[in-house]
């Protein structure tokens, strides 16, 4: 039978009590590591050990625990259905079948006891609320210190007649009324609040005789609870509404909280000020309300209710909950007794977080402390932002020579390949090896160099027999294609043209030095030099893999006879090879003109695949392949694709995709500026430049930012616009623009003379320009200097103090401030010169 | 492993927000104790308190820095129904190399809202000095300081009514001229029947008003925080949303649409890139790193978790840190610790000599959802 179960933390640390109508259980909760094997797991951190359980004969209705505990034993007040209140410590209760020396408080007329509550201040006072009985009171207040034991011992003999001097309550209240819930105030021990008759909330003063302070007519007379942190507030509920009251104005509630279902229980937290917890019937979550936010002017704003949900992840409905008395994060909830659910949940304070550009993450931990970590300090937390910052500090992208930028990104193969390729393609263009009719690209891609017209200018087919290549046991021929465009593409892939042995040796040698033996061997095989491949593999050092020698051995048995044992064996075992290049090598030798699976192998470098296609694919197929590959690489944002696209608009799209995938704005901006100089003014590139500049600014990498700006402006080949203009003081028209236009005219016509142009009056209104404070000449004129023959341009330029706005010729002012501190203008005491910290330092 | 550094904030009540200036050298915190505190990073990288002032007459929800181009300027919003703009005044320099005294002056108090102002954020600097607020009554307000030198004059430019109570707001920080100003707001309304809780607005130059681009209907749970990631020149925007249930990462891609470009209103393609319920419940806050490749979230389980972008639609959890910073278990350690914990309830046997009582814990299907402490 599903029985309602209640729970309550006890004043003894980490002990809690659960009870149903007939059983009371005491548990001890401990960290899981210290737990007894039979302990019940209540959370991932805590287990609960059953200390003992007690059977209660009469139906148990309500329980309260004395707030103080002696000798580690709890004093319980158990309210029973016959109205008796049993007062006993747990050890007394537990000692069955020996008669318990419990005290009993018996009402005059038996009826159900609805609530018992110890006074939180004067702990000896106990209030009880009873059902209605016509001639009797429903609230009784007892003083537990003044109940003699002797009287009660006799009570346990059922046959004995009740002694005449039953313990009497101190006070009684509520004649022929009905009381369901009572609570004491926490700071005022003489006042209690009671929910009565299902329609009244009454405040009762018990200082002398019980006296009614206020009475409010409301249906919400259930679950009366005072706020332990603030006596001002009081919560009650009925049906699906919670009402919050201000005890100073009991006429009307301050708040009404509608719930979706009927309410089972409400309660305040002792450790979290002003947090009201609410459990609904047939629900497995708890709602938390923060009812109060400190407000200086209480009349101005209603207190806000912030809702929060605690989900103990219970599979069944919950019956009750209890906040841990000291740990403000713990709340224990229980379900019906037959479901046996006890869950100790953690309710954490809200954590707020913040991130800085330097990858610090800061979060709050409680009210007082912020925690901070730097994600750059832990390798597992690093990402592109820390990489970019390091690269920026290493002057990545700022080098004039493109290949130097590859050094800055050595640990990123794709990026360093891109920079190396850009360098290669630029060199090839400079050496005029890639002349493409009509298109001028700084870094042409394979797609732009391949302009084969299969009709008019098809590729020439070359056949070579294996016998010619030194394999006397082979009878077949290899067919490949030759075209000048294909040669250009091969150059871009840094492959040897027309199986040039010398070039092949250099390429292969480079790869060998880098330790890429299998790739070198595969390249040799692709260039039909099987012998070289065998040499390479047998040369490979031991530590690289002993199997390479075996592979060399296997390769030496090469035969192109389709029926040969070698070929059959190869075809069957090729799948077991893991190295993509070894696989490709044997795949190539057994391909018989079908290279598709080889060319779609993404583990082989894009340039090798493209070069292979350029040699062995027919014109039509080659173009198809290249276009397909571009599409594929662009969708992946793979920068290897730049080999195919070059610095065409398609290449820019590819970089955009790379940026989308990785967030590497640095490489995107640098590549765009360096390689795509013809697109530098497009919105896309401008946007990338802007973003990269902003990022450098955030990191305070001012010098890097300045170098980048200088580089960008240089590549833009555009003169930066002037930032300061001089306008006439009278007509307000721009003088500098006139000067500029005058100059350009001069350049075109009479600049030969070299005379500086003189402009002493506004060209628009003919009013004179201001005078120099020293020589009193109108500005615009040049400085006369007898000592020197040539007059530097700067001497005659107009300068002024940013503060007092007096000025004159730069040369005159410099001379003046060599000897003076104050402004040369008569009557102005501005210390112009000392305002400038740089000049003062000098 | 890495160690968390502790900063003693010494607020008297719950801290509601922490915010950094453009460079991350200055930090501002705000709290229910109605105070705002400003911190500066010293040479050793430690934070020192430089100012502390009572900003409002109720809980201060959010604090935010303006771009340093406009000076040292803060904005705050509060439960007292106002938002305020603050400027730091530096007194005369007593001598060379010494700093003058500093204090914060309230430049303006924005009192248009009739309910709690839940979030405040400065707009991107390219738009001038703009300030957006959102409030519990469901109104976004956009203010502008026409003269950036005079921070005491703000004009209310736009009011956008959203119908649902709003909890958070984020400007799209994109620097691109192709992207008009955009704002996303979230509502913490708990009723899932009220539909989508995230709204995206854009300023239309043609009509000179803010137009609703989309209501993100896939998010019906209450939203507690949201933030656009730094755009960084990407072709799409990333929005992280903290809901009652999970952390969502959304990709908002402006579409090249003929019709859209004609009437000057962007069309958005909105895709959910990732969804994480690692917090096992409410996610309170989200935060982006400088490149928008790592999102940090904080949730009900008291953990700070980080997720990293591996590709456009591929995000993975990289770490979870306990709120107090003491323990930093990785995901693998977490599973280990739960599996080595004491035997599950099924193996719990009768306590010897005592009345039997079987307690079964709820079976937990998803280990990641478990709270494990």
Tab-separated table of N, CA and C in Angstrom, chain A residues 697-826:
chain	number	residue	atom	x	y	z
A	697	UNK	N	43.807	43.820	-31.569
A	697	UNK	CA	43.566	44.894	-30.600
A	697	UNK	C	43.185	44.322	-29.250
A	698	UNK	N	42.273	43.335	-29.280
A	698	UNK	CA	41.813	42.742	-28.019
A	698	UNK	C	42.974	42.121	-27.267
A	699	UNK	N	43.900	41.577	-27.982
A	699	UNK	CA	45.047	40.943	-27.347
A	699	UNK	C	46.149	41.946	-27.018
A	700	UNK	N	45.915	43.181	-27.355
A	700	UNK	CA	46.884	44.257	-27.136
A	700	UNK	C	48.208	43.984	-27.849
A	701	UNK	N	48.126	43.326	-28.976
A	701	UNK	CA	49.334	43.087	-29.770
A	701	UNK	C	49.478	44.255	-30.739
A	702	UNK	N	49.819	45.428	-30.170
A	702	UNK	CA	49.809	46.653	-30.973
A	702	UNK	C	50.842	46.595	-32.090
A	703	UNK	N	52.031	46.065	-31.790
A	703	UNK	CA	53.085	46.076	-32.805
A	703	UNK	C	52.727	45.147	-33.954
A	704	UNK	N	52.201	43.978	-33.590
A	704	UNK	CA	51.785	43.040	-34.628
A	704	UNK	C	50.695	43.663	-35.495
A	705	UNK	N	49.775	44.357	-34.808
A	705	UNK	CA	48.684	44.998	-35.519
A	705	UNK	C	49.253	46.060	-36.473
A	706	UNK	N	50.218	46.835	-35.998
A	706	UNK	CA	50.797	47.890	-36.828
A	706	UNK	C	51.507	47.282	-38.031
A	707	UNK	N	52.272	46.211	-37.807
A	707	UNK	CA	52.959	45.562	-38.925
A	707	UNK	C	51.962	45.036	-39.951
A	708	UNK	N	50.886	44.476	-39.420
A	708	UNK	CA	49.857	43.950	-40.316
A	708	UNK	C	49.222	45.069	-41.130
A	709	UNK	N	48.946	46.189	-40.458
A	709	UNK	CA	48.347	47.329	-41.163
A	709	UNK	C	49.269	47.832	-42.260
A	710	UNK	N	50.551	47.941	-41.912
A	710	UNK	CA	51.517	48.448	-42.889
A	710	UNK	C	51.544	47.540	-44.107
A	711	UNK	N	51.558	46.231	-43.821
A	711	UNK	CA	51.587	45.253	-44.901
A	711	UNK	C	50.343	45.376	-45.779
A	712	UNK	N	49.191	45.500	-45.117
A	712	UNK	CA	47.945	45.576	-45.865
A	712	UNK	C	47.925	46.801	-46.764
A	713	UNK	N	48.307	47.911	-46.196
A	713	UNK	CA	48.271	49.148	-46.982
A	713	UNK	C	49.230	49.054	-48.166
A	714	UNK	N	50.392	48.463	-47.915
A	714	UNK	CA	51.368	48.319	-49.000
A	714	UNK	C	50.783	47.509	-50.134
A	715	UNK	N	50.144	46.392	-49.767
A	715	UNK	CA	49.612	45.505	-50.794
A	715	UNK	C	48.402	46.109	-51.483
A	716	UNK	N	47.736	47.006	-50.754
A	716	UNK	CA	46.563	47.644	-51.339
A	716	UNK	C	46.970	48.614	-52.427
A	717	UNK	N	48.182	49.119	-52.358
A	717	UNK	CA	48.714	50.110	-53.309
A	717	UNK	C	47.779	51.309	-53.382
A	718	UNK	N	47.420	51.804	-52.236
A	718	UNK	CA	46.468	52.909	-52.222
A	718	UNK	C	46.974	53.917	-51.216
A	719	UNK	N	46.872	55.195	-51.564
A	719	UNK	CA	47.368	56.190	-50.640
A	719	UNK	C	46.358	56.417	-49.527
A	720	UNK	N	46.806	56.383	-48.286
A	720	UNK	CA	45.843	56.614	-47.199
A	720	UNK	C	45.345	58.052	-47.227
A	721	UNK	N	44.102	58.232	-46.886
A	721	UNK	CA	43.499	59.563	-46.938
A	721	UNK	C	44.004	60.415	-45.769
A	722	UNK	N	44.084	61.749	-45.983
A	722	UNK	CA	44.510	62.606	-44.873
A	722	UNK	C	43.444	62.640	-43.781
A	723	UNK	N	43.905	62.891	-42.575
A	723	UNK	CA	42.970	62.851	-41.463
A	723	UNK	C	42.667	64.232	-40.904
A	724	UNK	N	43.585	65.192	-41.141
A	724	UNK	CA	43.347	66.541	-40.611
A	724	UNK	C	43.285	67.519	-41.775
A	725	UNK	N	42.312	68.379	-41.719
A	725	UNK	CA	42.171	69.386	-42.766
A	725	UNK	C	42.226	70.759	-42.131
A	726	UNK	N	42.660	71.711	-42.910
A	726	UNK	CA	42.668	73.085	-42.400
A	726	UNK	C	41.538	73.836	-43.086
A	727	UNK	N	40.759	74.523	-42.288
A	727	UNK	CA	39.696	75.313	-42.912
A	727	UNK	C	39.879	76.772	-42.534
A	728	UNK	N	39.349	77.635	-43.366
A	728	UNK	CA	39.475	79.065	-43.161
A	728	UNK	C	38.644	79.490	-41.956
A	729	UNK	N	39.202	80.363	-41.134
A	729	UNK	CA	38.499	80.790	-39.927
A	729	UNK	C	37.314	81.694	-40.254
A	730	UNK	N	37.307	82.229	-41.435
A	730	UNK	CA	36.235	83.180	-41.783
A	730	UNK	C	35.106	82.499	-42.536
A	731	UNK	N	35.462	81.868	-43.653
A	731	UNK	CA	34.385	81.289	-44.454
A	731	UNK	C	34.189	79.809	-44.161
A	732	UNK	N	35.093	79.212	-43.409
A	732	UNK	CA	34.929	77.814	-43.031
A	732	UNK	C	35.199	76.841	-44.143
A	733	UNK	N	35.679	77.308	-45.276
A	733	UNK	CA	35.913	76.397	-46.386
A	733	UNK	C	37.275	75.732	-46.258
A	734	UNK	N	37.374	74.614	-46.881
A	734	UNK	CA	38.565	73.789	-46.755
A	734	UNK	C	39.733	74.367	-47.545
A	735	UNK	N	40.832	74.594	-46.859
A	735	UNK	CA	41.998	75.146	-47.541
A	735	UNK	C	42.906	74.036	-48.039
A	736	UNK	N	42.983	72.970	-47.219
A	736	UNK	CA	43.927	71.917	-47.587
A	736	UNK	C	43.576	71.271	-48.922
A	737	UNK	N	42.263	71.117	-49.182
A	737	UNK	CA	41.903	70.471	-50.444
A	737	UNK	C	42.345	71.351	-51.612
A	738	UNK	N	42.247	72.645	-51.408
A	738	UNK	CA	42.693	73.574	-52.447
A	738	UNK	C	44.200	73.423	-52.661
A	739	UNK	N	44.912	73.321	-51.516
A	739	UNK	CA	46.363	73.154	-51.598
A	739	UNK	C	46.703	71.897	-52.371
A	740	UNK	N	45.950	70.827	-52.057
A	740	UNK	CA	46.226	69.543	-52.700
A	740	UNK	C	46.016	69.628	-54.199
A	741	UNK	N	44.887	70.217	-54.553
A	741	UNK	CA	44.585	70.299	-55.984
A	741	UNK	C	45.641	71.160	-56.672
A	742	UNK	N	46.095	72.199	-55.983
A	742	UNK	CA	47.138	73.058	-56.528
A	742	UNK	C	48.387	72.240	-56.807
A	743	UNK	N	48.690	71.358	-55.833
A	743	UNK	CA	49.889	70.558	-55.945
A	743	UNK	C	49.803	69.622	-57.142
A	744	UNK	N	48.631	68.929	-57.254
A	744	UNK	CA	48.522	67.979	-58.358
A	744	UNK	C	48.631	68.693	-59.693
A	745	UNK	N	48.073	69.926	-59.717
A	745	UNK	CA	48.213	70.715	-60.948
A	745	UNK	C	49.680	70.988	-61.227
A	746	UNK	N	50.337	71.310	-60.151
A	746	UNK	CA	51.754	71.616	-60.307
A	746	UNK	C	52.516	70.441	-60.868
A	747	UNK	N	52.174	69.260	-60.257
A	747	UNK	CA	52.878	68.071	-60.732
A	747	UNK	C	52.710	67.915	-62.230
A	748	UNK	N	51.485	68.231	-62.639
A	748	UNK	CA	51.241	68.029	-64.066
A	748	UNK	C	51.919	69.095	-64.939
A	749	UNK	N	52.030	70.293	-64.405
A	749	UNK	CA	52.493	71.342	-65.310
A	749	UNK	C	53.844	71.964	-64.934
A	750	UNK	N	53.871	72.623	-63.795
A	750	UNK	CA	55.037	73.494	-63.579
A	750	UNK	C	55.885	73.048	-62.400
A	751	UNK	N	55.818	71.761	-62.127
A	751	UNK	CA	56.546	71.297	-60.963
A	751	UNK	C	58.055	71.361	-61.160
A	752	UNK	N	58.454	71.528	-62.395
A	752	UNK	CA	59.894	71.517	-62.710
A	752	UNK	C	60.665	72.562	-61.893
A	753	UNK	N	59.978	73.684	-61.658
A	753	UNK	CA	60.672	74.767	-60.979
A	753	UNK	C	61.030	74.429	-59.546
A	754	UNK	N	60.238	73.597	-58.873
A	754	UNK	CA	60.542	73.184	-57.498
A	754	UNK	C	60.209	74.246	-56.483
A	755	UNK	N	59.578	75.314	-56.899
A	755	UNK	CA	59.262	76.375	-55.941
A	755	UNK	C	58.106	75.948	-55.044
A	756	UNK	N	58.246	76.251	-53.781
A	756	UNK	CA	57.132	75.928	-52.885
A	756	UNK	C	56.010	76.915	-53.162
A	757	UNK	N	54.819	76.401	-53.073
A	757	UNK	CA	53.742	77.322	-53.430
A	757	UNK	C	53.335	78.120	-52.206
A	758	UNK	N	53.028	79.357	-52.431
A	758	UNK	CA	52.708	80.251	-51.313
A	758	UNK	C	51.227	80.533	-51.311
A	759	UNK	N	50.677	80.394	-50.125
A	759	UNK	CA	49.254	80.659	-50.002
A	759	UNK	C	49.079	81.357	-48.672
A	760	UNK	N	48.918	82.641	-48.714
A	760	UNK	CA	48.839	83.378	-47.453
A	760	UNK	C	47.425	83.849	-47.163
A	761	UNK	N	46.535	83.616	-48.081
A	761	UNK	CA	45.146	84.023	-47.850
A	761	UNK	C	44.214	82.894	-48.269
A	762	UNK	N	43.029	82.918	-47.736
A	762	UNK	CA	42.065	81.886	-48.083
A	762	UNK	C	41.732	81.987	-49.560
A	763	UNK	N	41.821	80.910	-50.294
A	763	UNK	CA	41.552	80.981	-51.728
A	763	UNK	C	40.090	81.276	-52.033
A	764	UNK	N	39.202	81.118	-51.050
A	764	UNK	CA	37.788	81.312	-51.320
A	764	UNK	C	37.343	82.732	-50.978
A	765	UNK	N	37.699	83.194	-49.761
A	765	UNK	CA	37.200	84.503	-49.357
A	765	UNK	C	38.299	85.569	-49.323
A	766	UNK	N	39.477	85.169	-49.632
A	766	UNK	CA	40.601	86.114	-49.720
A	766	UNK	C	40.969	86.744	-48.390
A	767	UNK	N	40.463	86.227	-47.302
A	767	UNK	CA	40.865	86.732	-45.995
A	767	UNK	C	42.229	86.126	-45.669
A	768	UNK	N	43.097	86.863	-44.970
A	768	UNK	CA	44.425	86.315	-44.683
A	768	UNK	C	44.345	85.151	-43.695
A	769	UNK	N	45.300	84.259	-43.810
A	769	UNK	CA	45.404	83.147	-42.882
A	769	UNK	C	46.000	83.663	-41.579
A	770	UNK	N	45.848	82.909	-40.465
A	770	UNK	CA	46.396	83.379	-39.188
A	770	UNK	C	47.909	83.610	-39.248
A	771	UNK	N	48.381	84.426	-38.315
A	771	UNK	CA	49.803	84.743	-38.315
A	771	UNK	C	50.555	83.843	-37.339
A	772	UNK	N	51.817	83.670	-37.642
A	772	UNK	CA	52.698	82.961	-36.719
A	772	UNK	C	52.913	83.867	-35.513
A	773	UNK	N	52.822	83.315	-34.295
A	773	UNK	CA	52.938	84.158	-33.099
A	773	UNK	C	54.343	84.734	-32.940
A	774	UNK	N	55.299	84.173	-33.631
A	774	UNK	CA	56.675	84.617	-33.442
A	774	UNK	C	57.090	85.641	-34.503
A	775	UNK	N	56.974	85.236	-35.787
A	775	UNK	CA	57.437	86.151	-36.833
A	775	UNK	C	56.333	87.064	-37.335
A	776	UNK	N	55.099	86.818	-36.875
A	776	UNK	CA	53.933	87.619	-37.227
A	776	UNK	C	53.650	87.671	-38.724
A	777	UNK	N	54.195	86.694	-39.426
A	777	UNK	CA	53.878	86.589	-40.847
A	777	UNK	C	52.649	85.717	-41.001
A	778	UNK	N	51.934	85.923	-42.060
A	778	UNK	CA	50.783	85.059	-42.327
A	778	UNK	C	51.254	83.650	-42.619
A	779	UNK	N	50.456	82.737	-42.209
A	779	UNK	CA	50.819	81.340	-42.433
A	779	UNK	C	50.778	81.052	-43.921
A	780	UNK	N	51.390	79.929	-44.242
A	780	UNK	CA	51.417	79.553	-45.662
A	780	UNK	C	52.701	80.004	-46.302
A	781	UNK	N	53.260	81.105	-45.789
A	781	UNK	CA	54.524	81.573	-46.318
A	781	UNK	C	55.670	80.748	-45.768
A	782	UNK	N	56.791	80.806	-46.449
A	782	UNK	CA	57.905	79.993	-45.973
A	782	UNK	C	58.735	80.784	-44.965
A	783	UNK	N	59.527	80.038	-44.183
A	783	UNK	CA	60.337	80.666	-43.158
A	783	UNK	C	61.634	81.176	-43.792
A	784	UNK	N	61.892	82.404	-43.518
A	784	UNK	CA	63.145	82.951	-44.028
A	784	UNK	C	64.255	82.598	-43.060
A	785	UNK	N	65.318	82.071	-43.568
A	785	UNK	CA	66.435	81.742	-42.693
A	785	UNK	C	67.730	82.067	-43.412
A	786	UNK	N	68.420	82.992	-42.814
A	786	UNK	CA	69.630	83.459	-43.503
A	786	UNK	C	70.780	82.488	-43.347
A	787	UNK	N	70.728	81.698	-42.234
A	787	UNK	CA	71.889	80.864	-41.957
A	787	UNK	C	72.016	79.713	-42.944
A	788	UNK	N	70.874	79.158	-43.278
A	788	UNK	CA	70.933	77.990	-44.163
A	788	UNK	C	70.435	78.360	-45.541
A	789	UNK	N	70.972	77.700	-46.489
A	789	UNK	CA	70.537	77.934	-47.863
A	789	UNK	C	69.221	77.216	-48.150
A	790	UNK	N	69.218	75.924	-47.808
A	790	UNK	CA	67.998	75.149	-48.087
A	790	UNK	C	67.093	75.162	-46.862
A	791	UNK	N	65.866	75.297	-47.095
A	791	UNK	CA	64.922	75.309	-45.985
A	791	UNK	C	64.113	74.021	-46.035
A	792	UNK	N	64.182	73.289	-44.914
A	792	UNK	CA	63.436	72.030	-44.873
A	792	UNK	C	61.946	72.325	-44.833
A	793	UNK	N	61.171	71.473	-45.429
A	793	UNK	CA	59.718	71.652	-45.528
A	793	UNK	C	59.057	71.731	-44.169
A	794	UNK	N	59.613	70.979	-43.250
A	794	UNK	CA	58.963	70.921	-41.948
A	794	UNK	C	59.022	72.249	-41.209
A	795	UNK	N	60.102	72.980	-41.422
A	795	UNK	CA	60.273	74.252	-40.708
A	795	UNK	C	59.121	75.200	-40.932
A	796	UNK	N	58.606	75.166	-42.121
A	796	UNK	CA	57.565	76.158	-42.426
A	796	UNK	C	56.165	75.615	-42.190
A	797	UNK	N	56.056	74.370	-41.748
A	797	UNK	CA	54.694	73.863	-41.571
A	797	UNK	C	54.082	74.450	-40.298
A	798	UNK	N	52.814	74.517	-40.333
A	798	UNK	CA	52.060	75.201	-39.296
A	798	UNK	C	51.768	74.232	-38.157
A	799	UNK	N	52.120	74.615	-36.951
A	799	UNK	CA	51.812	73.743	-35.810
A	799	UNK	C	51.206	74.570	-34.697
A	800	UNK	N	50.477	73.946	-33.828
A	800	UNK	CA	49.824	74.692	-32.757
A	800	UNK	C	49.677	73.820	-31.522
A	801	UNK	N	49.500	74.491	-30.396
A	801	UNK	CA	49.317	73.804	-29.127
A	801	UNK	C	47.902	73.246	-29.081
A	802	UNK	N	47.782	71.983	-28.665
A	802	UNK	CA	46.459	71.357	-28.621
A	802	UNK	C	45.600	71.963	-27.512
A	803	UNK	N	46.264	72.639	-26.595
A	803	UNK	CA	45.524	73.145	-25.435
A	803	UNK	C	45.088	74.597	-25.615
A	804	UNK	N	46.065	75.517	-25.896
A	804	UNK	CA	45.680	76.927	-25.977
A	804	UNK	C	45.416	77.375	-27.408
A	805	UNK	N	45.679	76.524	-28.353
A	805	UNK	CA	45.408	76.801	-29.785
A	805	UNK	C	46.176	78.017	-30.318
A	806	UNK	N	47.341	78.270	-29.762
A	806	UNK	CA	48.220	79.262	-30.357
A	806	UNK	C	49.347	78.541	-31.046
A	807	UNK	N	49.855	79.113	-32.106
A	807	UNK	CA	50.922	78.385	-32.786
A	807	UNK	C	51.606	79.221	-33.840
A	808	UNK	N	52.329	78.538	-34.666
A	808	UNK	CA	53.048	79.248	-35.718
A	808	UNK	C	53.916	78.281	-36.466
A	809	UNK	N	54.972	78.788	-37.063
A	809	UNK	CA	55.878	77.926	-37.808
A	809	UNK	C	56.587	76.980	-36.867
A	810	UNK	N	56.703	75.741	-37.312
A	810	UNK	CA	57.269	74.712	-36.442
A	810	UNK	C	58.665	75.086	-35.986
A	811	UNK	N	59.434	75.622	-36.909
A	811	UNK	CA	60.825	75.942	-36.577
A	811	UNK	C	60.892	77.024	-35.507
A	812	UNK	N	60.051	78.047	-35.674
A	812	UNK	CA	60.051	79.155	-34.719
A	812	UNK	C	59.638	78.676	-33.345
A	813	UNK	N	58.651	77.816	-33.310
A	813	UNK	CA	58.157	77.343	-32.024
A	813	UNK	C	59.213	76.504	-31.316
A	814	UNK	N	59.903	75.657	-32.085
A	814	UNK	CA	60.949	74.832	-31.476
A	814	UNK	C	62.033	75.704	-30.862
A	815	UNK	N	62.384	76.735	-31.620
A	815	UNK	CA	63.402	77.658	-31.105
A	815	UNK	C	62.914	78.338	-29.832
A	816	UNK	N	61.642	78.770	-29.863
A	816	UNK	CA	61.072	79.463	-28.709
A	816	UNK	C	61.113	78.578	-27.470
A	817	UNK	N	60.691	77.340	-27.609
A	817	UNK	CA	60.585	76.476	-26.433
A	817	UNK	C	61.928	75.929	-25.963
A	818	UNK	N	62.967	76.165	-26.751
A	818	UNK	CA	64.301	75.849	-26.231
A	818	UNK	C	64.626	76.727	-25.023
A	819	UNK	N	64.083	77.936	-25.034
A	819	UNK	CA	64.436	78.889	-23.986
A	819	UNK	C	63.271	79.240	-23.070
A	820	UNK	N	62.046	78.961	-23.491
A	820	UNK	CA	60.897	79.392	-22.705
A	820	UNK	C	60.020	78.216	-22.315
A	821	UNK	N	59.209	78.437	-21.262
A	821	UNK	CA	58.236	77.423	-20.855
A	821	UNK	C	56.843	77.782	-21.330
A	822	UNK	N	56.530	79.085	-21.317
A	822	UNK	CA	55.162	79.506	-21.601
A	822	UNK	C	54.952	79.771	-23.077
A	823	UNK	N	53.696	79.841	-23.430
A	823	UNK	CA	53.281	80.063	-24.817
A	823	UNK	C	53.832	81.400	-25.326
A	824	UNK	N	54.280	81.504	-26.562
A	824	UNK	CA	54.811	82.765	-27.084
A	824	UNK	C	53.749	83.853	-27.222
A	825	UNK	N	52.454	83.486	-27.235
A	825	UNK	CA	51.406	84.487	-27.403
A	825	UNK	C	51.357	85.385	-26.177
A	826	UNK	N	51.375	86.653	-26.387
A	826	UNK	CA	51.342	87.597	-25.269
A	826	UNK	C	50.045	87.396	-24.495
